XYZ file of N, CA and C in Angstrom:
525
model
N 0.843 -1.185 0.000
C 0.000 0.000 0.000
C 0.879 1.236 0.000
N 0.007 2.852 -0.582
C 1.206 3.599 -0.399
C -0.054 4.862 -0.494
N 0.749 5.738 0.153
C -0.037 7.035 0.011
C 0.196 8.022 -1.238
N -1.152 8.217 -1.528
C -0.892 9.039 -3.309
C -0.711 10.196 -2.899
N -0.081 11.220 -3.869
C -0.123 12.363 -3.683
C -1.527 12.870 -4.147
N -2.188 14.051 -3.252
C -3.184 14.696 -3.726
C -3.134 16.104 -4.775
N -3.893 15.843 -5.387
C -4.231 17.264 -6.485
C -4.382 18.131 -5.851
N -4.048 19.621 -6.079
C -5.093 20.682 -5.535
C -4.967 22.173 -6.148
N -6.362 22.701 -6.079
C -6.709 22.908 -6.642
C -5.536 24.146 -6.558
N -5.128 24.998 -8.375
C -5.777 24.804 -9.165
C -5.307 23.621 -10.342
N -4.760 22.710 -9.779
C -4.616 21.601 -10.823
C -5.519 21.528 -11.659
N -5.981 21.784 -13.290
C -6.757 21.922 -13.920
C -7.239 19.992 -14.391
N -6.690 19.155 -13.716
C -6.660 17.951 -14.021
C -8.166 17.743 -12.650
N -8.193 18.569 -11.915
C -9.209 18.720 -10.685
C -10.444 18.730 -12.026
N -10.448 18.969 -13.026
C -12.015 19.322 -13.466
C -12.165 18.366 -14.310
N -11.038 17.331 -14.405
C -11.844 16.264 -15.070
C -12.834 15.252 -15.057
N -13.937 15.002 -15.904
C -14.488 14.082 -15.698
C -14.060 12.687 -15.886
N -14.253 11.825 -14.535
C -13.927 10.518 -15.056
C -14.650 9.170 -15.617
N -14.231 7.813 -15.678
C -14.925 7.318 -16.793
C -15.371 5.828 -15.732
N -16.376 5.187 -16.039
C -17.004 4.359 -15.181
C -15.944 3.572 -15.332
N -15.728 2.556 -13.661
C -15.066 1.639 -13.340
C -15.265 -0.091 -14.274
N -15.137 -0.443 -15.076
C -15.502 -1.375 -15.784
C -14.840 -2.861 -15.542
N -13.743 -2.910 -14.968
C -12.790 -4.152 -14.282
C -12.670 -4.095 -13.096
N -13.185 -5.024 -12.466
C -13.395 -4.914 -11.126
C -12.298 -6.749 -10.394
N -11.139 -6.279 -10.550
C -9.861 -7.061 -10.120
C -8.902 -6.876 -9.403
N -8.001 -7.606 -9.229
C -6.830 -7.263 -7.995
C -6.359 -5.352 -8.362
N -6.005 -5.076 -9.479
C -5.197 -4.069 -9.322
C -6.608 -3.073 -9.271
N -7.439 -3.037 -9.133
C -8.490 -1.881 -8.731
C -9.095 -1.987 -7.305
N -8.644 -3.153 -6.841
C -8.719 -3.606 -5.394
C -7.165 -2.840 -4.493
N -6.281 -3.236 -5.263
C -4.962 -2.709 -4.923
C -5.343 -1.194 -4.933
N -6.060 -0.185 -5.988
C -5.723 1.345 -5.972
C -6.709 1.215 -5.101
N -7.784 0.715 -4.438
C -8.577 1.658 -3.699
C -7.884 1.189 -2.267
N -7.007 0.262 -2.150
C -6.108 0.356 -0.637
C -5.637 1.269 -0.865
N -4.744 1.553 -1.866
C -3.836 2.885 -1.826
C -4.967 4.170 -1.454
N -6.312 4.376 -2.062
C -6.422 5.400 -1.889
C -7.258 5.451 -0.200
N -7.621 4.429 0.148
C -7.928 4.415 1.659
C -6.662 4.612 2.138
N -6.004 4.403 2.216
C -4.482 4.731 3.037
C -4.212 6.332 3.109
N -4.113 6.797 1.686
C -4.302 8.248 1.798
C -5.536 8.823 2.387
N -6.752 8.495 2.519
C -7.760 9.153 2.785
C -7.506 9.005 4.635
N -6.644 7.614 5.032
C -6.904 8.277 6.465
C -5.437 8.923 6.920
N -4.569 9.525 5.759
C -3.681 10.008 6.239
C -4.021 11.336 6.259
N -4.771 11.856 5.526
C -5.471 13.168 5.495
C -5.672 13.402 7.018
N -5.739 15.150 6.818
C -6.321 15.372 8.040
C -7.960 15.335 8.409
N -8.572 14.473 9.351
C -9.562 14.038 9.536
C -10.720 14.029 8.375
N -10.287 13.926 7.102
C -10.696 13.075 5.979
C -11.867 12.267 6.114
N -13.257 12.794 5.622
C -14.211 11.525 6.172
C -14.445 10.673 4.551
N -14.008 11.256 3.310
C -14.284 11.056 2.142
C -12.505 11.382 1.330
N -12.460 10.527 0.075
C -11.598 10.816 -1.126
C -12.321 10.041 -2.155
N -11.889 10.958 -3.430
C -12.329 10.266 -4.576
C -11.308 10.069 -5.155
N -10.948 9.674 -5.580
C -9.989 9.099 -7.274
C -9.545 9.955 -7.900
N -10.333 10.817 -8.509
C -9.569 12.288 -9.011
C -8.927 12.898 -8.561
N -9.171 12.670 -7.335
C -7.820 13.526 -6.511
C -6.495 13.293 -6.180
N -6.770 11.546 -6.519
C -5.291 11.476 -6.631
C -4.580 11.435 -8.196
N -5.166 11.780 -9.248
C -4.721 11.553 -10.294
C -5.325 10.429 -11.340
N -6.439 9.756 -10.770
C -6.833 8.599 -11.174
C -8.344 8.578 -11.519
N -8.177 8.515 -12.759
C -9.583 9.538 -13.431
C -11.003 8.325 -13.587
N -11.209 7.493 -12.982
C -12.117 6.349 -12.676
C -13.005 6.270 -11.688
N -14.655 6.170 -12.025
C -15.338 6.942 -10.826
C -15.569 5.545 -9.836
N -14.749 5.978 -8.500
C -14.017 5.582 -7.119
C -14.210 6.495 -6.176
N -14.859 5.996 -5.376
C -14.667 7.055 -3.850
C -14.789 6.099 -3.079
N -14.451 6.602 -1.902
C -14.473 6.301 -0.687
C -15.322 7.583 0.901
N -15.741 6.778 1.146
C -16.616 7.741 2.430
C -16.718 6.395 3.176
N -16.467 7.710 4.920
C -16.733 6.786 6.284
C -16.864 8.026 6.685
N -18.083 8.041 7.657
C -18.377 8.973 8.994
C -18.452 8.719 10.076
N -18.346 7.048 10.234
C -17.693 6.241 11.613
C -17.539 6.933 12.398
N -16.220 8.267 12.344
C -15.609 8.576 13.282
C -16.566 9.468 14.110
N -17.400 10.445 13.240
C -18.289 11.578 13.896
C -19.731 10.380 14.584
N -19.271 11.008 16.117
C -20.727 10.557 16.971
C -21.810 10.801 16.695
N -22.759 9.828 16.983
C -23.851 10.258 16.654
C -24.514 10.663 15.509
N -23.854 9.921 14.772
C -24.148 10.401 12.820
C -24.868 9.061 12.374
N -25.738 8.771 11.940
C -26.274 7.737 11.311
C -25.252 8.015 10.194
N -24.846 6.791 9.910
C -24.080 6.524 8.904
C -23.778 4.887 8.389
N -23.139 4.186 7.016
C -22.854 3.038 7.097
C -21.366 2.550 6.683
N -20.717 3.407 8.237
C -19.011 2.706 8.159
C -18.453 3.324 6.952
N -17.507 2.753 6.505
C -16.782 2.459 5.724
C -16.861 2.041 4.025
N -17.490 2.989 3.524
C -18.078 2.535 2.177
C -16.912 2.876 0.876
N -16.659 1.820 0.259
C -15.773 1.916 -0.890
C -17.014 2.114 -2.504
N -17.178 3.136 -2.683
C -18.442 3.135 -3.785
C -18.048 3.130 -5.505
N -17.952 2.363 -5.935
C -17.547 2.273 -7.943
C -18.778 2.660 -8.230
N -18.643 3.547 -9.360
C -19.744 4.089 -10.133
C -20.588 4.171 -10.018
N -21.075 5.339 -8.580
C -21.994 5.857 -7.578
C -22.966 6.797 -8.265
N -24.372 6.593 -8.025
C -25.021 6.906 -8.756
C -26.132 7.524 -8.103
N -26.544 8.739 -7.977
C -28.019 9.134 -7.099
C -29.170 8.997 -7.600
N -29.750 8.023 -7.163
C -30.962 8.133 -8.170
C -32.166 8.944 -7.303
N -32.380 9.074 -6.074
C -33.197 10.005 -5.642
C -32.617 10.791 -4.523
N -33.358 12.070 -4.410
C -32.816 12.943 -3.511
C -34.220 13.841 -2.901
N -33.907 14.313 -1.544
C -34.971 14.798 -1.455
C -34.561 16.155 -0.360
N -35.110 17.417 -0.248
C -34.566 18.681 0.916
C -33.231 18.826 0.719
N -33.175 19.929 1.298
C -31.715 20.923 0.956
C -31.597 21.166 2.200
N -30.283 21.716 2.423
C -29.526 22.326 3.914
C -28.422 22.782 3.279
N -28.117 23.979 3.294
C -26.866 24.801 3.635
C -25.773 23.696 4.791
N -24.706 23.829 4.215
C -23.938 23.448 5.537
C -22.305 23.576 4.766
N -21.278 23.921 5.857
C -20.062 23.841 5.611
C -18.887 22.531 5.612
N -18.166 22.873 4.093
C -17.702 21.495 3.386
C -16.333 22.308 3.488
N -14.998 20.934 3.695
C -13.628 21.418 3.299
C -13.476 19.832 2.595
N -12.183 20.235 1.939
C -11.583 19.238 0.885
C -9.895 19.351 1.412
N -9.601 17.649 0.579
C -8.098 17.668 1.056
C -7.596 18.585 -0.371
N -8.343 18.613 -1.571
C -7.733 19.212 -2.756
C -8.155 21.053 -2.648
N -8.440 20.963 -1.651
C -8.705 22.713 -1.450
C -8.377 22.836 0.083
N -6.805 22.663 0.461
C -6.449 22.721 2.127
C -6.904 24.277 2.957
N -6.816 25.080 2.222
C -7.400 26.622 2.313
C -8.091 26.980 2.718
N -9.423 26.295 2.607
C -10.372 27.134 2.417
C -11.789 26.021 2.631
N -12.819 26.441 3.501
C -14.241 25.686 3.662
C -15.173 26.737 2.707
N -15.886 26.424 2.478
C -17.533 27.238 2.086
C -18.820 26.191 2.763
N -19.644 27.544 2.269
C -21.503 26.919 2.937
C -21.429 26.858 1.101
N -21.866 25.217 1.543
C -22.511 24.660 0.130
C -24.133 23.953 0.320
N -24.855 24.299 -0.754
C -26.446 23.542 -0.372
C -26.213 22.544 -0.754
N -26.613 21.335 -0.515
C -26.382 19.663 -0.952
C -28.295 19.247 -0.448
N -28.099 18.574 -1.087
C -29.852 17.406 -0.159
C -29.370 16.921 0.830
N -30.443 16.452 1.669
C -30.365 16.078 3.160
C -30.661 14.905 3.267
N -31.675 14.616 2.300
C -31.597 12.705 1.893
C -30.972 12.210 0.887
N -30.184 10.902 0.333
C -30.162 10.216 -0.747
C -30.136 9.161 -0.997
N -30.668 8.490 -2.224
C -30.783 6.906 -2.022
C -29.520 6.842 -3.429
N -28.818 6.176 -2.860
C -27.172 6.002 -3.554
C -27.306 4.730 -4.721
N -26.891 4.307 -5.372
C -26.747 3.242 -6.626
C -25.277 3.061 -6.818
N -24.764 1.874 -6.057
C -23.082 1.924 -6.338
C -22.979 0.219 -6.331
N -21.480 -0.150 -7.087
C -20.627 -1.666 -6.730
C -19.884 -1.175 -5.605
N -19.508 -2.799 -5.555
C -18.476 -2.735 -4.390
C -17.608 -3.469 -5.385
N -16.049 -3.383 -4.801
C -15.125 -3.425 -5.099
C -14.940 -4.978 -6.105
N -15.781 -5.808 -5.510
C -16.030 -7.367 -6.648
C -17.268 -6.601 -7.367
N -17.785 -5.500 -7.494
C -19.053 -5.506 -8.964
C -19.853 -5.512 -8.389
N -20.196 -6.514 -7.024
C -21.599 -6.251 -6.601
C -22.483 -4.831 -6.620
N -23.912 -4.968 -7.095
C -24.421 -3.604 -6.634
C -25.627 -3.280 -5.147
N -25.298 -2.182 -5.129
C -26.142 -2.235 -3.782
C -26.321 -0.834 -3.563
N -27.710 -0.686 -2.936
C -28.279 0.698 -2.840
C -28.337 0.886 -1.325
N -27.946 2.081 -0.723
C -27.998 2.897 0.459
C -29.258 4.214 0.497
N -29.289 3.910 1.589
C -30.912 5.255 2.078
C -29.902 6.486 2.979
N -29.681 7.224 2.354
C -27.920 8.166 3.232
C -29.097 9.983 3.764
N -28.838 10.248 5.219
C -29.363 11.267 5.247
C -28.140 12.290 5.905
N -28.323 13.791 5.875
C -27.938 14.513 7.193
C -25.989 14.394 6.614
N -25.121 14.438 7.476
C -23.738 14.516 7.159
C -23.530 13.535 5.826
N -23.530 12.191 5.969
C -22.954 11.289 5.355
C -23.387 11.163 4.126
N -24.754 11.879 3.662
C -25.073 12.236 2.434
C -24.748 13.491 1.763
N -24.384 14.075 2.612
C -23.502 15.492 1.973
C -21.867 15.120 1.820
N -21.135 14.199 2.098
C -20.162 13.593 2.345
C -19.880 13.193 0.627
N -21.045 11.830 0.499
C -21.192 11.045 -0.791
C -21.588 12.023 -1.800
N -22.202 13.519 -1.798
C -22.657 14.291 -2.595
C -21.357 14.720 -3.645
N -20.340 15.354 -1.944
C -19.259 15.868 -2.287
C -18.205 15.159 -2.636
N -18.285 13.913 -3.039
C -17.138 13.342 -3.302
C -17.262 12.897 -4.720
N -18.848 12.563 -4.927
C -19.413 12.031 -6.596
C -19.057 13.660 -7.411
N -19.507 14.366 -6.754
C -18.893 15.771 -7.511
C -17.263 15.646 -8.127
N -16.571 15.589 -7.445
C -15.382 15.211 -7.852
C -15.089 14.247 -8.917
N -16.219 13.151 -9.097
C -15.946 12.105 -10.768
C -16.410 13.337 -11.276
N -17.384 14.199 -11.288
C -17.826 14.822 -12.437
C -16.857 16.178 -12.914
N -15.690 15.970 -11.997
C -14.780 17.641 -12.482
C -15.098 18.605 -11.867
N -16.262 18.812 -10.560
C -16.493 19.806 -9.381
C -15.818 19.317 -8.403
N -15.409 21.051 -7.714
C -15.028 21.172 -6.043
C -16.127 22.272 -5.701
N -16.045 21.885 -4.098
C -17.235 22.530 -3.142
C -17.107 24.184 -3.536
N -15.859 24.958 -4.017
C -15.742 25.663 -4.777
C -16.827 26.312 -5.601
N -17.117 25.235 -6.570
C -18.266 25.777 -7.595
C -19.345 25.523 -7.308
N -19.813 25.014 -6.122
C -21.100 25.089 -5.712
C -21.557 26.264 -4.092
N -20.281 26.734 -4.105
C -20.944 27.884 -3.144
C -21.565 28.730 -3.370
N -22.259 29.204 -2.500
C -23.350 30.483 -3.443
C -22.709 31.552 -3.649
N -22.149 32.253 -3.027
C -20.898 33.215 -3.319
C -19.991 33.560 -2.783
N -18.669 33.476 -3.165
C -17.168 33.595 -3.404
C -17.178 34.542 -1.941
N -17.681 35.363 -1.764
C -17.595 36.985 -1.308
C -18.225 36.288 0.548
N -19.036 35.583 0.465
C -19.393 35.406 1.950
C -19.386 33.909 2.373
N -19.576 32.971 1.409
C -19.459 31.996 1.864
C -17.966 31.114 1.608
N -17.497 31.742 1.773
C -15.834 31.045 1.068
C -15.047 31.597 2.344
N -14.497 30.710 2.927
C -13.871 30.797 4.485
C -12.351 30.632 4.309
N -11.303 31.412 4.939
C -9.966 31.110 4.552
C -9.956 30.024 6.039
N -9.524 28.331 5.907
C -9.206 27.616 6.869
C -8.091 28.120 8.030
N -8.312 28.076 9.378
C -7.140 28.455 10.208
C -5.987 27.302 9.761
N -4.886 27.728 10.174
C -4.057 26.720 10.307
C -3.632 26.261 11.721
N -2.996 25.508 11.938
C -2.652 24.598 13.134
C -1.004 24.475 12.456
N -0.311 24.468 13.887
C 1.214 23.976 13.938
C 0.689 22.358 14.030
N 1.530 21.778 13.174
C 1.870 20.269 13.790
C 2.322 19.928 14.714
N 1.481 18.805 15.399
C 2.217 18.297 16.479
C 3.542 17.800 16.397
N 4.799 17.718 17.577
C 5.818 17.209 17.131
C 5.519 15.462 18.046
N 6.260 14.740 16.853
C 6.150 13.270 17.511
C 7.018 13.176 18.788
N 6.673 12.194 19.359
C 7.654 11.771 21.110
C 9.091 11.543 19.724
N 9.350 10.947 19.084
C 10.424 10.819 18.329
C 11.283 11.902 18.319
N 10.750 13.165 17.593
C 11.485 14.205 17.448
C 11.187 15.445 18.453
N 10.736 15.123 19.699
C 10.678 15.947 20.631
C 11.945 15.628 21.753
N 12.503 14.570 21.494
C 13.876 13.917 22.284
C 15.140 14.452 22.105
């Protein structure tokens, strides 16, 4: 396994659209370890897609596990994710590992019923509400060549410069 480097924006390779997953075998089993590896090396990362690392095949990954109290289902590896229904809107604030900078208030739906394989082809549909469907919103955006970017309502108030944080130093190099 290995951690990919991420795109960001304005990598103009960020707006590509990518092309449905069609071989579903060891080495597409192999890139989505690689890209789970990067997604939990990110900083608290609940989602990555494929495009972001360079790999233009529609692939994501979403887990909201970590956030309490979130209806959510774990750990989902999704191939050629598909919304087929959606229902209500909510404003709410989105950051990306390909935009380290910067959050915005983006509107997304508040329900969705998802259409995806899993990593052998199987298909299988999810009922996603509240975080973890704004999660899967924002990450299928990314096969299509969008960042949370182009869906803010405007540049001028809803576009947040991220604080930064010093890194922690490890017990290693604090000796």
């Amino acid at each position: 396994m290995a951690i990919l480097d991420i795109l960001k924006l304005p990598d103009p390779r960020l707006k590509q659209v990518s092309t449905p997953v069609e071989h579903f075998d060891a080495a597409l089993r192999d890139f989505v370890a690689d890209l789970e590896e990067t997604r939990q090396d990110g900083p608290a990362a609940v989602g990555i897609a494929a495009p972001q690392v360079g790999h233009f095949e529609r692939i994501v990954i979403v887990d909201c596990s970590s956030r309490p109290k979130t209806p959510n289902h774990g750990n989902l590896v999704l191939i050629n994710p598909e919304i087929v229904h959606w229902e209500g809107y909510a404003m709410g604030r989105e950051g990306c590992l390909s935009v380290p900078d910067y959050t915005g208030n983006v509107i997304r739906a508040t329900q969705i019923r998802l259409r995806a394989q899993d990593p052998e082809g199987v298909v299988h549909e999810y009922e996603m509400e509240g975080y973890e469907a704004r999660a899967v919103q924002h990450e299928i955006d990314h096969l299509d060549g969008m960042l949370f970017v182009d869906r803010v309502v405007s540049r001028r108030t809803d576009l947040y410069r991220r604080k930064t944080y010093a890194k922690k130093k490890s017990p290693k190099s604090a000796a």
